[in-house]
XYZ file of C-alpha atoms in Angstrom:
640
model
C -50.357 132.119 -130.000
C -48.705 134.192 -127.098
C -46.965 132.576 -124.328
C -44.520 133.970 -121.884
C -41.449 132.673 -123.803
C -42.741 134.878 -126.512
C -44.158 137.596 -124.414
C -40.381 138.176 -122.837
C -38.839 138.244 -126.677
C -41.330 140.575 -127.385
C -40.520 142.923 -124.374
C -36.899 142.781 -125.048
C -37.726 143.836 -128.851
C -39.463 146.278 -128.070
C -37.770 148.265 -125.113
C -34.072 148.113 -127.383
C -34.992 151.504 -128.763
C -36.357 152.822 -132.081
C -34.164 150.861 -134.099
C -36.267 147.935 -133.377
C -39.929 149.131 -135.647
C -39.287 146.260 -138.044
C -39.167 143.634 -135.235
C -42.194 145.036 -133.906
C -44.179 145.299 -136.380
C -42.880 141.431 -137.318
C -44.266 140.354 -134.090
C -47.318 142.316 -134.164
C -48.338 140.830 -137.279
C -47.157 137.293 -135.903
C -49.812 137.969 -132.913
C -52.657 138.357 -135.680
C -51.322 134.963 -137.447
C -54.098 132.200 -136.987
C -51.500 129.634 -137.340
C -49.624 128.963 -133.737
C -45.857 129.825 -133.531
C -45.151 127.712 -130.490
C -47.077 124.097 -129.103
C -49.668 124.412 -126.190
C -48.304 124.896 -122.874
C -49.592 122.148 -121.129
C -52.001 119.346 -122.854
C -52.120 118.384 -126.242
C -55.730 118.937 -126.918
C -55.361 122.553 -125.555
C -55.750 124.925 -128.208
C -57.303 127.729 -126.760
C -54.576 130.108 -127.411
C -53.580 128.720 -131.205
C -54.196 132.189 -133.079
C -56.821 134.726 -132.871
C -58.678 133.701 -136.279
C -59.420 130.407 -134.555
C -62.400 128.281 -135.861
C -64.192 128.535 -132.828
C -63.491 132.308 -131.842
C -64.799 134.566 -134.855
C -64.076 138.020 -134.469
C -67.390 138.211 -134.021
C -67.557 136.625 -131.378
C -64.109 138.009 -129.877
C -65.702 141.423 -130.409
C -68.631 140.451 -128.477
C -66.117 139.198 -125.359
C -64.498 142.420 -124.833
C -67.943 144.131 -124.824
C -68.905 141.830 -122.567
C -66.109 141.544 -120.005
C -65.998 146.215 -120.041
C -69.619 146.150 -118.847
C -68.768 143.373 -116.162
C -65.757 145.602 -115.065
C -67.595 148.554 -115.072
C -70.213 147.020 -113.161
C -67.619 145.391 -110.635
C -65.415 148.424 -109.958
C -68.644 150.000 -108.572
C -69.890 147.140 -106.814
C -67.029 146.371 -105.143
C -64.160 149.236 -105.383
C -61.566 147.144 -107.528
C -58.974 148.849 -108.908
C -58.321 145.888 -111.431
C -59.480 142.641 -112.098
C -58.572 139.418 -113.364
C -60.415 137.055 -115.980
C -61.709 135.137 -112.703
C -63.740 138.475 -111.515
C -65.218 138.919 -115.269
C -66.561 135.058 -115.675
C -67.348 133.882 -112.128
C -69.455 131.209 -110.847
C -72.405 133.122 -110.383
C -72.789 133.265 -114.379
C -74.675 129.483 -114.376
C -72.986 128.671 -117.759
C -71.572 125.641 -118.753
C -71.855 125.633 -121.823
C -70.073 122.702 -124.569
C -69.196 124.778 -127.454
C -66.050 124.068 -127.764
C -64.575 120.909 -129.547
C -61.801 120.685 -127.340
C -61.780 120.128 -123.188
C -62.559 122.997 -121.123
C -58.471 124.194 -120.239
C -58.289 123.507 -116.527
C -58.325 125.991 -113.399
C -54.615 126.106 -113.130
C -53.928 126.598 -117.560
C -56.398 129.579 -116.898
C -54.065 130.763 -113.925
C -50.721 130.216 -115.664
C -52.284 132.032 -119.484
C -53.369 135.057 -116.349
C -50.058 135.037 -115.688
C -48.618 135.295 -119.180
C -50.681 138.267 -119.383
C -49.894 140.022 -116.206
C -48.715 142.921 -118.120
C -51.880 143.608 -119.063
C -54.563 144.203 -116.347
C -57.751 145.360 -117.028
C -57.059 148.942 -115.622
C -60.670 149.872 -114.450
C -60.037 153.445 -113.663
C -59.463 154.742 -117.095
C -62.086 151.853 -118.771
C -64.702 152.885 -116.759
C -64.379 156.513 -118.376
C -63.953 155.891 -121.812
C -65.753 152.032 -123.067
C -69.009 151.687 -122.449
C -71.557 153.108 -120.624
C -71.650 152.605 -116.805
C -74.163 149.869 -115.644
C -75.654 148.954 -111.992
C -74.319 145.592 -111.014
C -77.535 144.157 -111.278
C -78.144 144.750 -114.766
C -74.985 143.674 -115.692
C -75.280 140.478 -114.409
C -78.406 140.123 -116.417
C -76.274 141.654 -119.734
C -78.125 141.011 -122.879
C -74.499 140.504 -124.054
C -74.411 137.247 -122.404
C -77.076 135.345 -124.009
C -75.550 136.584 -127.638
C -74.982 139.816 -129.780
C -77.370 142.374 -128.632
C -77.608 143.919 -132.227
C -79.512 146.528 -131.408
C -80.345 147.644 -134.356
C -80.270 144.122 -135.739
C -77.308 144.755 -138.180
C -74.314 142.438 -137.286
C -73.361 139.214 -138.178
C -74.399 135.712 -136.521
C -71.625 135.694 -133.716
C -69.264 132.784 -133.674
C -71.435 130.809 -136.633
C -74.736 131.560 -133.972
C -73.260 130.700 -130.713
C -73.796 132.893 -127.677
C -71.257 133.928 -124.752
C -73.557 131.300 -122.629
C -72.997 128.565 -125.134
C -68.930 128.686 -123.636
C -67.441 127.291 -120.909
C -66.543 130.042 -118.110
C -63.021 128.617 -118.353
C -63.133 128.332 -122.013
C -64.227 132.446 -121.672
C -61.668 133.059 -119.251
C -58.795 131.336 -121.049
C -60.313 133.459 -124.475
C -60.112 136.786 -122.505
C -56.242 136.163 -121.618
C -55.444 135.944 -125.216
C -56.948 138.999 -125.916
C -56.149 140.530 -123.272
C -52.105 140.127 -124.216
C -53.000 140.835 -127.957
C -53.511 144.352 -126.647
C -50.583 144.428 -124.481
C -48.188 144.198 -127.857
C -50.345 146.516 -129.609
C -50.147 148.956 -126.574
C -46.706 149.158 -127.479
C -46.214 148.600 -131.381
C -49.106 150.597 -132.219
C -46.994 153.832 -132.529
C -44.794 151.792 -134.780
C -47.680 151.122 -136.944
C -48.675 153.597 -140.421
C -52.544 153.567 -140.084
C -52.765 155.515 -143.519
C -51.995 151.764 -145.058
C -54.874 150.209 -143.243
C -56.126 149.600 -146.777
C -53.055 147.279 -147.861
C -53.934 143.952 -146.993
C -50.204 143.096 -146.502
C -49.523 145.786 -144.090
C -49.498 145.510 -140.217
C -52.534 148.102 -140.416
C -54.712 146.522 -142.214
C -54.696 143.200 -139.745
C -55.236 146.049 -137.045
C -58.167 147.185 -138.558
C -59.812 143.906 -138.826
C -59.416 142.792 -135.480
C -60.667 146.735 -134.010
C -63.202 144.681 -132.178
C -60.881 142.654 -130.380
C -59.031 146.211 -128.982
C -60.330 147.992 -125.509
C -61.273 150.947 -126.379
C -58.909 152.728 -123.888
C -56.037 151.298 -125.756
C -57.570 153.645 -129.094
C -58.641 156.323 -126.302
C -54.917 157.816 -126.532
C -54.373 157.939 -129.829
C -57.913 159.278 -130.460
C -57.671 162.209 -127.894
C -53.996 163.259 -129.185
C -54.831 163.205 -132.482
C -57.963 165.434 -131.900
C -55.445 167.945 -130.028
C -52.718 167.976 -132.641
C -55.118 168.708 -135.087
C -56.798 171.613 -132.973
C -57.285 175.080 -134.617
C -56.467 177.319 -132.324
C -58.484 180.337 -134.485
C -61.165 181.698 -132.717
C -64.249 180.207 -133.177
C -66.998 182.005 -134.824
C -70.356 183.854 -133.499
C -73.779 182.757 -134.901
C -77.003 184.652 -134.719
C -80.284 182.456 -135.833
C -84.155 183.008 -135.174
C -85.781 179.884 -134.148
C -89.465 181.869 -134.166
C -91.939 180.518 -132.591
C -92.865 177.354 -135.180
C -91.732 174.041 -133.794
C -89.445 171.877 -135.972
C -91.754 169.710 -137.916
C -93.572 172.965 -139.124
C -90.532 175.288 -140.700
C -89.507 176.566 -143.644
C -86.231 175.153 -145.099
C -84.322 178.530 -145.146
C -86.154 179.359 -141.252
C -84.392 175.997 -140.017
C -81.890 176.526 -137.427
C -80.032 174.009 -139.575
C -80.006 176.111 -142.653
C -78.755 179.285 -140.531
C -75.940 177.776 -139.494
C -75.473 176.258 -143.324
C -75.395 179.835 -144.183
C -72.866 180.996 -141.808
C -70.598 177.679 -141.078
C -70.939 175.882 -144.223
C -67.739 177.289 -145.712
C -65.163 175.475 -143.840
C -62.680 177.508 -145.513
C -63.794 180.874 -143.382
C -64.603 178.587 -140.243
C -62.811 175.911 -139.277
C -65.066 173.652 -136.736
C -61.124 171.718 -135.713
C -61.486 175.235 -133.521
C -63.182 174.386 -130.024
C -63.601 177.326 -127.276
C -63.777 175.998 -123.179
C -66.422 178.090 -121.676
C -69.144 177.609 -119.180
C -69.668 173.963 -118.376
C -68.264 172.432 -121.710
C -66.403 173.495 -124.970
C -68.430 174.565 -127.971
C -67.645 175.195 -131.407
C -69.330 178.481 -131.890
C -71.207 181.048 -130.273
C -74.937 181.045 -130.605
C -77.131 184.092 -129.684
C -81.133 183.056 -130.363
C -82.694 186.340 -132.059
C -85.516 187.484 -129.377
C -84.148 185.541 -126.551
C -82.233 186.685 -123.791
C -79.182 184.981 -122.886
C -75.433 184.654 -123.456
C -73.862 181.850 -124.613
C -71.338 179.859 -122.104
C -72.380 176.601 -123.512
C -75.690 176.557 -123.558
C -77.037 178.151 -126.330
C -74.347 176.347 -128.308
C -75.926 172.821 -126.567
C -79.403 174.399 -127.818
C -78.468 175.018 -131.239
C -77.292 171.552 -131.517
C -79.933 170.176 -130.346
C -82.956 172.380 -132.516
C -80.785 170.908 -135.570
C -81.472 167.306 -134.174
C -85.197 167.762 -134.168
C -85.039 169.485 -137.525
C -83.532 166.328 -139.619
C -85.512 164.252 -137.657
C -89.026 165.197 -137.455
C -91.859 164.468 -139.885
C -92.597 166.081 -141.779
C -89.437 167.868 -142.499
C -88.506 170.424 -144.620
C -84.740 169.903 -144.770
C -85.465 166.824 -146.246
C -82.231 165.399 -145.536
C -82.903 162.294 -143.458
C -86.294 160.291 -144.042
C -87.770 157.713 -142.008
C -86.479 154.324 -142.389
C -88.941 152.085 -144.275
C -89.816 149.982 -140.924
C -90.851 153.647 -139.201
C -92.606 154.615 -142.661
C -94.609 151.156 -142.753
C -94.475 150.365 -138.877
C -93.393 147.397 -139.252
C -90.840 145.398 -137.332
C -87.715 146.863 -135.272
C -85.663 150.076 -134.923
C -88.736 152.726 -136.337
C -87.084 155.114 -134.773
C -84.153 155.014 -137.324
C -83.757 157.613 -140.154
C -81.704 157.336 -143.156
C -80.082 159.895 -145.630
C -82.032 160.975 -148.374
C -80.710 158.847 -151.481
C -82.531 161.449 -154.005
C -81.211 164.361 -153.038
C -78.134 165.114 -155.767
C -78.124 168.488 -156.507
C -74.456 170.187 -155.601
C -76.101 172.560 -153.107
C -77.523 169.257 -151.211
C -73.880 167.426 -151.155
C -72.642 171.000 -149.310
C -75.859 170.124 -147.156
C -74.396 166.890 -146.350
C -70.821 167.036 -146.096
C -71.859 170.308 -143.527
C -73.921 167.395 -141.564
C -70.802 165.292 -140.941
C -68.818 168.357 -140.337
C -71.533 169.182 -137.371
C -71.050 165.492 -136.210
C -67.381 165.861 -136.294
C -67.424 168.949 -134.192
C -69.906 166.841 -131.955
C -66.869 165.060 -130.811
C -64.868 167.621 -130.916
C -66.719 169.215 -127.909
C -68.431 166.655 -126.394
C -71.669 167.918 -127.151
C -73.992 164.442 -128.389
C -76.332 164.994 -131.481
C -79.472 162.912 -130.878
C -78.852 161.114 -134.426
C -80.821 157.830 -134.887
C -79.161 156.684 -138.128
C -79.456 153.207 -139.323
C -76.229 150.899 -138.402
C -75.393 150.814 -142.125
C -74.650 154.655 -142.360
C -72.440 153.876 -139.494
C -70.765 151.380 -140.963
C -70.487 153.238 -144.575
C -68.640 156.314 -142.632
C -66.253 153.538 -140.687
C -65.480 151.777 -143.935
C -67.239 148.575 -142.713
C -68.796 146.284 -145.417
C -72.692 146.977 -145.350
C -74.866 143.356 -145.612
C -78.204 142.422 -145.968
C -78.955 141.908 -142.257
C -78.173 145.781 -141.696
C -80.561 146.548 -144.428
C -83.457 143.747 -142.651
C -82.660 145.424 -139.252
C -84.502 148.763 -140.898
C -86.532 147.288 -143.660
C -88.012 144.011 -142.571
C -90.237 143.855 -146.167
C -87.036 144.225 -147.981
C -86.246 141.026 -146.280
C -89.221 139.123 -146.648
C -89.290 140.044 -150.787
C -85.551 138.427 -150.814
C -86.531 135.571 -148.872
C -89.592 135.268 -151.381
C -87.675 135.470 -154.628
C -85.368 133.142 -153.672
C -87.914 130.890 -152.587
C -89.938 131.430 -155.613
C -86.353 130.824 -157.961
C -86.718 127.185 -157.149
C -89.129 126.584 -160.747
C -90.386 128.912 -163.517
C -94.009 128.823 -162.798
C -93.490 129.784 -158.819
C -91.516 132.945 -160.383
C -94.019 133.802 -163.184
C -96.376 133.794 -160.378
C -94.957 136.786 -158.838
C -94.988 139.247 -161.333
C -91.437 140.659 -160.398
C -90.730 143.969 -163.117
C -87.992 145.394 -162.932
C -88.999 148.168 -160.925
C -88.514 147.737 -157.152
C -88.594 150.095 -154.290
C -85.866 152.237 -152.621
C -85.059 152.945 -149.221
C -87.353 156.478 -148.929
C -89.874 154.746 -150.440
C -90.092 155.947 -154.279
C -90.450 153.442 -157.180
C -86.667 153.621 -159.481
C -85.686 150.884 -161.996
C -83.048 148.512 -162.121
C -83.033 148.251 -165.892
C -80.230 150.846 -166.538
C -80.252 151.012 -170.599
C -83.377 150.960 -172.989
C -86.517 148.771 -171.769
C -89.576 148.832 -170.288
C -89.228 148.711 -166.505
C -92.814 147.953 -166.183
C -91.879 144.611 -167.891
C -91.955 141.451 -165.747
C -88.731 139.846 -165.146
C -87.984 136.130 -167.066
C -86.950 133.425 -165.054
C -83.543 133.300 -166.908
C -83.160 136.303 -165.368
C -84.094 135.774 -161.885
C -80.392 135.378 -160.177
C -78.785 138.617 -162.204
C -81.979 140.480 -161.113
C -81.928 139.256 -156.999
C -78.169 140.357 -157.183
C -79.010 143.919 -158.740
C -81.749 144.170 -155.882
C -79.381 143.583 -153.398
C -76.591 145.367 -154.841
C -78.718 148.536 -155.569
C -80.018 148.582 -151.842
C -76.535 148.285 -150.550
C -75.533 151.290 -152.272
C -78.505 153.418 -152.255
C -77.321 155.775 -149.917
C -73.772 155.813 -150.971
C -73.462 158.941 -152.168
C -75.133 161.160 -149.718
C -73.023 159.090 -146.979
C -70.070 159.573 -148.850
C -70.611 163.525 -148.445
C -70.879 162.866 -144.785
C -67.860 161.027 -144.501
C -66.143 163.752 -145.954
C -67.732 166.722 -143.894
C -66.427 164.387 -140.672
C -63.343 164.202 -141.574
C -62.705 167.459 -142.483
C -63.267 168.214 -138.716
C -61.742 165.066 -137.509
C -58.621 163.381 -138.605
C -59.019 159.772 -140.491
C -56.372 158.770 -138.996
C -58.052 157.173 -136.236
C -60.897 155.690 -139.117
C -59.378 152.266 -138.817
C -59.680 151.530 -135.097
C -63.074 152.334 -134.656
C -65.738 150.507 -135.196
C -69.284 151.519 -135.794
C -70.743 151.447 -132.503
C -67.650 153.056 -131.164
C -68.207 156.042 -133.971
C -71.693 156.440 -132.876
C -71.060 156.432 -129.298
C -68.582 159.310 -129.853
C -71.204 160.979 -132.381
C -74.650 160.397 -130.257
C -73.815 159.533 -126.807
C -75.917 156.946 -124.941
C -79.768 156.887 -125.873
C -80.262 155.249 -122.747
C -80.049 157.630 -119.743
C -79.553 155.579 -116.507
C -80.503 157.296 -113.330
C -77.391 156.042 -110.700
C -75.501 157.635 -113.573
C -76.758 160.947 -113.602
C -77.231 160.570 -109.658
C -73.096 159.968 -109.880
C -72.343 163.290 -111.524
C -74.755 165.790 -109.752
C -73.866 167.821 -106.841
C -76.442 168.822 -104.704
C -76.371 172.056 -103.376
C -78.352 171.690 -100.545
C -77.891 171.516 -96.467
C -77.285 167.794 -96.232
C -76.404 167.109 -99.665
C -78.716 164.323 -101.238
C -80.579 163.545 -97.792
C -81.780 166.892 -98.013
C -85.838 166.179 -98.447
C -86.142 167.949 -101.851
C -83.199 165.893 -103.016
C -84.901 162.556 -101.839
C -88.334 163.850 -103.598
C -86.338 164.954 -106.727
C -84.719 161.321 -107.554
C -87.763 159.294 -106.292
C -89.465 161.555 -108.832
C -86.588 160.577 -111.570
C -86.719 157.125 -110.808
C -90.149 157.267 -112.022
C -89.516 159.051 -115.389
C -89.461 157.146 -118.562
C -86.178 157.655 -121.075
C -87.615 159.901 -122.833
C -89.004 162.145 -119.405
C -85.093 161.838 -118.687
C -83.772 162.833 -121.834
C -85.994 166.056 -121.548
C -85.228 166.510 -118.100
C -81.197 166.738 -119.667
C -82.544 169.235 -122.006
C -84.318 171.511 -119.770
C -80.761 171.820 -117.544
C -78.024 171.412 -119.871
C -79.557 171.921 -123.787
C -78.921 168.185 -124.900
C -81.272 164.932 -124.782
C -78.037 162.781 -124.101
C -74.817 161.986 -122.181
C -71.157 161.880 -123.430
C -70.127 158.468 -123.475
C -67.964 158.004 -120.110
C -68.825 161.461 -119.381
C -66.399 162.833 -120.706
C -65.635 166.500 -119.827
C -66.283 165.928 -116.274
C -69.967 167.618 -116.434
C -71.746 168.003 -113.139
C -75.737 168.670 -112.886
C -75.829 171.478 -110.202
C -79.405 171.223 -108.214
C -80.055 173.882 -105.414
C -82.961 175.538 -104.039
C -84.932 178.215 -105.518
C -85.840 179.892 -102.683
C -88.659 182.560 -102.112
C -91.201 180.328 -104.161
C -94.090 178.045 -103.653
C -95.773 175.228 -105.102
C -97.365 177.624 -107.952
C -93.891 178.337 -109.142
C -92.155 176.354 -111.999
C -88.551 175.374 -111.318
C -85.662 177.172 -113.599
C -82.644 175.919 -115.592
C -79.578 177.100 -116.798
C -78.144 175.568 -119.084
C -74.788 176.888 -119.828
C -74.032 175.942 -116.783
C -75.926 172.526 -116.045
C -77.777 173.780 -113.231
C -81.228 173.418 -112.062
C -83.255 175.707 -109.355
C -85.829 173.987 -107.627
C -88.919 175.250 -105.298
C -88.905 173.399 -102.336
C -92.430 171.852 -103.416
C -94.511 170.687 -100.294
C -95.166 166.941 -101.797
C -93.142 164.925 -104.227
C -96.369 165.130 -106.342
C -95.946 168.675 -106.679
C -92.746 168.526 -107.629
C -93.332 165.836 -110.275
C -96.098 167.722 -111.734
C -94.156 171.058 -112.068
C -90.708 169.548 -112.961
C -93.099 167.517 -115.627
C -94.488 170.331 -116.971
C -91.475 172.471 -117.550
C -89.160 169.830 -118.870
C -91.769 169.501 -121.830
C -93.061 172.574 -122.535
C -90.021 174.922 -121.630
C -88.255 175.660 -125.149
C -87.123 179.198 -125.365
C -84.559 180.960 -123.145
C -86.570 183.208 -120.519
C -86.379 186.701 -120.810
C -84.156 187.641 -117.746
C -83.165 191.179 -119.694
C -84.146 193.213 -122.953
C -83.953 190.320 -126.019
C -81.486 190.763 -128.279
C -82.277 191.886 -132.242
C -85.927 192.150 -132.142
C -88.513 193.653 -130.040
C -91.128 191.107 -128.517
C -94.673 191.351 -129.459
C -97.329 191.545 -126.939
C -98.182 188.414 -126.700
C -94.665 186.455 -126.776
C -94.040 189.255 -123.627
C -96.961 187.727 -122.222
C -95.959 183.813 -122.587
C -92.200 184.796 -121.531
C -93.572 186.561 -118.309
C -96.147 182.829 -117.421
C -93.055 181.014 -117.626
């Protein structure tokens, strides 16, 4: 528990010079204790504050607060132009719940005031979270937060928060009274975290290692710091290197492995000892970790072609069919079955030592990803995430992509209950894997084929499990090590999965106020100008995936940097001296995009529709580099 008595101890520790790591660390671990160092401040049956591990507030759940309360501020700070807010602004009356959860009394209006005050030190400072948690909401859909009613789980993989309960199971002053807690948790980690060895996160007696369970319960603006200096210390400042690749004229489902974009940069990047991707050059409208020129395109690369390159690789791992082989669809995309088909999954039968370069290059790409910014559309199931945080995998992350592999478990242990109920089955000991193909559990001599006895039913539902838990553990491991060649694993502990992919893939979801915030419009008038009105009535109408292509088209990526970071700015102007049979043009190393002032707004969404989708290559504004054109790809350059 932390009060103000303690808090002022604390301060005094902690501002008496170096000399004082021991102490901090001492109290920093005391702050993680779930047993209470001093009595409640005011009633007796007010333990709201006794310890963070408390028996009504999992981490789980704690995890799912802090979540919770960023999108609120987020959404509040635009709504209303805070510049900080108090636990009061985060759970107001407008919520509706009253929930009973708790065994204790609802702490009253004035405890919530006085634990505010203990924790005065520590205001949510909206400015900076805003630019670096989670991604910006409109006020309206954060009041109607899918966070509130329980653990969004979007891909299904988490635990039951809090034992099942939901944020709108709590009392708002029981929430309120939570959120100071954690809220001065951070404020002594703010300060003792540079004290701390992260390296020892693995020691379950160190100071790290109760920092790493409780990551959740951290803003992320308190990791933001420490993330962003350790990503400049760590900087090669080498040149980085040039890259020439033909793309051809085959889309991505329908190349050879060795024509992939993928495997041309495998060729010429995959030796990290020649190139190191820590190097990061600031050109154009973003920083890129090589220079990309597209054989038989024109163009030169000040960001863009670097975006593009990125992006080609994307579509390469995941399309189907694919030739790279390296991700496969996850079994509920494969069967279409259940949730999250859109997930992919690495390839647990791919071995060979030329495949494990393969991978480890993979993670070295998504290392450089946040390196520069640049978000690789990955869809990877929550338990690769997980795997490359060092978070323990369980069967509900497996379920979330494989919702047969679920229903078999259920059914065996259903079936365990008498003999004849398991005879019935016919379980062998041959089951199926993630990618679909058959393997066998039976690891020395025996017929696999060979149904399983009921003696053997529990060893045989643990191997299951155990075997689909680590099916992908190698190929992940490679991954894990490509990443951290390229980023240091130093920061590994504090982040947790969602955090890692956030950093990796950006925000799937592309909201339109957001974009609208970071584009400048060019135009007499700014955005009352009439093709700026036409323009975002016309994006308003686009689904996610109209949007993502729209980002393509202008800037080379489907997605946006969480917070937007890099300060990008979507340039839209005029293209004058055209009419409505013209098509509008992008340019992407510098997030711009030239627009015909169309006559209608259905004009312009047909055209704009049109060359989002169909515009791949870069347009031939001067003589191609490396190869000549043939007639007829003259002939498609010059339509478009």
């Amino acid at each position: 528990a932390i009060h103000s008595q303690q808090q002022q101890q604390q301060q005094q520790q902690l501002h008496r010079g170096n000399d004082s790591t021991g102490e901090a660390k001492s109290l920093l671990s005391e702050s993680f204790s779930s047993t209470p160092t001093n009595q409640a401040v005011t009633h007796e049956h007010y333990d709201w504050t006794m310890g963070l591990d408390h028996t009504i507030w999992s981490h789980s759940t704690d995890s799912l607060l802090v979540r919770y309360a960023t999108e609120r501020a987020v959404s509040k700070v635009k709504d209303k132009k805070m510049t900080s807010l108090h636990p009061s602004d985060l759970f107001d009356e407008e919520e509706g719940a009253t929930g009973d959860c708790d065994s204790s009394p609802s702490p009253s209006k004035e405890e919530v005031l006085l634990l505010s005050k203990q924790a005065s030190t520590y205001e949510l400072s909206v400015r900076s979270q805003s630019q670096s948690l989670l991604p910006a909401l409109t006020p309206s859909s954060a009041a109607q937060s899918p966070l509130w009613g329980g653990d969004v789980g979007e891909q299904g993989g988490d635990e039951a928060v809090g034992g099942g309960k939901k944020l709108s199971d709590f009392s708002r002053a029981g929430l309120r009274a939570r959120f100071c807690v954690i809220r001065a948790l951070n404020e002594v980690t703010r300060h003792a975290l540079p004290l701390v060895d992260l390296t020892r996160y693995e020691d379950q007696h160190d100071t790290a290692h109760a920092l790493a369970l409780s990551k959740g319960r951290l803003a992320q603006n308190l990791k933001e710091d420490l993330f962003r200096r350790s990503l400049e210390l760590t900087r090669d400042h080498s040149e980085v290197p040039e890259v020439t690749a033909n793309r051809g004229t085959l889309t991505a489902d329908k190349r050879k492995a060795d024509k992939t974009v993928f495997h041309q940069l495998f060729k010429c990047l995959g030796d990290l000892s020649k190139h190191s991707l820590r190097a990061v050059d600031k050109r154009g409208s973003g920083r890129q970790s090589w220079v990309m020129t597209f054989e038989g395109e024109g163009g030169s690369d000040y960001g863009g072609l670097f975006r593009d390159s990125v992006r080609e690789v994307c579509c390469e791992l995941q399309c189907c069919p694919s030739s790279l082989r390296l991700l496969v669809p996850c079994p509920n995309q494969r069967m279409g079955l259940g949730a999250n088909q859109d997930r992919w999954v690495p390839n647990p039968a791919l071995r060979s030592r030329k495949h494990m370069r393969m991978f480890r290059f993979l993670g070295s790409l998504m290392g450089a990803s946040v390196r520069t910014g640049s978000a690789m559309e990955l869809d990877l199931a929550s338990f690769v995430w997980k795997s490359l945080v060092g978070e323990n995998c369980t069967i509900g992350d497996l379920e979330a992509v494989d919702e047969q592999f679920g229903q078999e478990i259920a059914m065996l242990r259903t079936a365990s209950a008498s003999s004849e109920q398991w005879n019935a089955l016919g379980t062998t000991w041959r089951i199926r894997g993630v990618s679909g193909r058959r393997v066998s559990l039976r690891a020395g001599p025996g017929d696999s084929a060979a149904p399983v006895a009921y003696q053997e039913r529990e060893g045989y539902i643990a191997a299951y499990i155990a075997y689909r838990l680590g099916e992908c553990a190698v190929p992940i491991a490679a991954i894990r090590e490509g990443f951290f060649e390229v980023v240091p694993k130093l920061v590994l502990p504090l982040l947790t999965w969602r955090e890692l992919e956030s950093r990796v893939c950006g925000n799937a979801m592309i909201d339109t106020q957001a974009l609208r915030s970071i584009t400048e419009h060019n135009l007499p008038g700014k955005e009352k100008h009439p093709l700026a009105v036409k323009f975002w009535s016309v994006v308003e109408g686009f689904t996610n995936d109209d949007r993502a292509a729209l980002l393509a088209f202008a800037w080379g990526r489907r997605r946006l940097p969480p917070g937007n970071k890099g300060g990008m700015h979507l340039k839209l102007e005029i293209l004058h001296g055209r009419g409505d049979e013209a098509l509008p043009e992008a340019h992407t190393c510098f997030f711009a995009i030239d627009i015909p002032n169309y006559s209608t707004e259905e004009v312009l969404r047909q055209k704009l529709l049109y060359a989002i989708h169909n515009c791949r290559c870069i347009d031939n504004d001067f003589v191609a580099r490396g190869v000549a054109l043939h007639h007829g790809e003259e002939a498609l350059l010059e339509e478009r």
